[in-house]
Short mmCIF file of C-alpha atoms in Angstrom, two decimals:
data_model
loop_
_atom_site.label_atom_id
_atom_site.label_comp_id
_atom_site.label_asym_id
_atom_site.label_seq_id
_atom_site.Cartn_x
_atom_site.Cartn_y
_atom_site.Cartn_z
CA MET A 643 7.17 -7.86 14.85
CA GLU A 644 6.40 -5.71 11.81
CA PRO A 645 2.93 -6.07 10.27
CA LEU A 646 2.72 -8.03 7.01
CA ALA A 647 -0.07 -5.87 5.60
CA LEU A 648 -1.40 -2.32 5.93
CA SER A 649 -4.84 -0.85 5.43
CA ILE A 650 -5.54 1.66 2.67
CA ASN A 651 -5.55 4.50 5.21
CA ASP A 652 -2.30 3.41 6.85
CA THR A 653 -0.62 3.02 3.46
CA ALA A 654 -1.72 6.52 2.43
CA LYS A 655 -0.30 7.95 5.66
CA VAL A 656 3.00 6.10 5.32
CA LEU A 657 3.48 7.21 1.71
CA GLY A 658 2.12 10.71 2.27
CA ILE A 659 -0.49 10.41 -0.48
CA GLY A 660 -4.27 10.28 -0.64
CA ARG A 661 -6.51 7.22 -0.60
CA SER A 662 -7.44 7.66 -4.27
CA SER A 663 -3.75 7.60 -5.18
CA VAL A 664 -3.35 4.33 -3.27
CA TYR A 665 -6.25 2.82 -5.23
CA ALA A 666 -4.69 4.07 -8.49
CA LEU A 667 -1.38 2.40 -7.56
CA ILE A 668 -3.22 -0.86 -6.86
CA LYS A 669 -4.98 -0.67 -10.23
CA SER A 670 -1.72 0.05 -12.09
CA GLY A 671 0.09 -2.81 -10.35
CA GLY A 672 2.40 -0.57 -8.31
CA LEU A 673 1.12 -2.03 -5.04
CA ASP A 674 0.14 -5.61 -4.21
CA ALA A 675 -3.29 -5.83 -2.61
CA ILE A 676 -4.95 -8.73 -0.86
CA LYS A 677 -8.61 -9.04 0.05
CA ILE A 678 -9.64 -10.47 3.40
CA GLY A 679 -13.39 -10.40 3.58
CA ARG A 680 -14.38 -6.85 2.63
CA ARG A 681 -11.03 -5.34 3.62
CA THR A 682 -8.33 -4.48 1.13
CA LEU A 683 -4.84 -4.72 2.57
CA LEU A 684 -1.48 -3.84 1.03
CA THR A 685 1.60 -5.91 1.64
CA THR A 686 4.32 -4.01 3.49
CA GLU A 687 6.82 -5.53 1.07
CA SER A 688 5.15 -3.84 -1.92
CA VAL A 689 4.88 -0.52 -0.03
CA ARG A 690 8.59 -0.67 0.80
CA ARG A 691 9.46 -1.64 -2.78
CA LEU A 692 7.46 1.29 -4.16
CA ALA A 693 9.08 3.74 -1.73
CA ASN A 694 12.58 2.53 -2.62
CA THR A 695 12.10 2.71 -6.40
CA GLN A 696 10.74 6.25 -6.63
CA PRO A 697 13.31 8.89 -7.64
CA ILE A 698 13.93 11.75 -5.23
CA ALA A 699 12.66 15.02 -6.67
#
């Protein structure tokens, strides 16, 4: 079963970007974040959506 949410670090690794870029994407609404206690998790659906909508350079 695929995870429903990823940590900030895991999201950065999957997308090949830095942690600060992940936080910037959360702030701009590009990624959907959920808080569980003190942890911030990103939905795999929003990570996949972001990866599929970015143009190939």
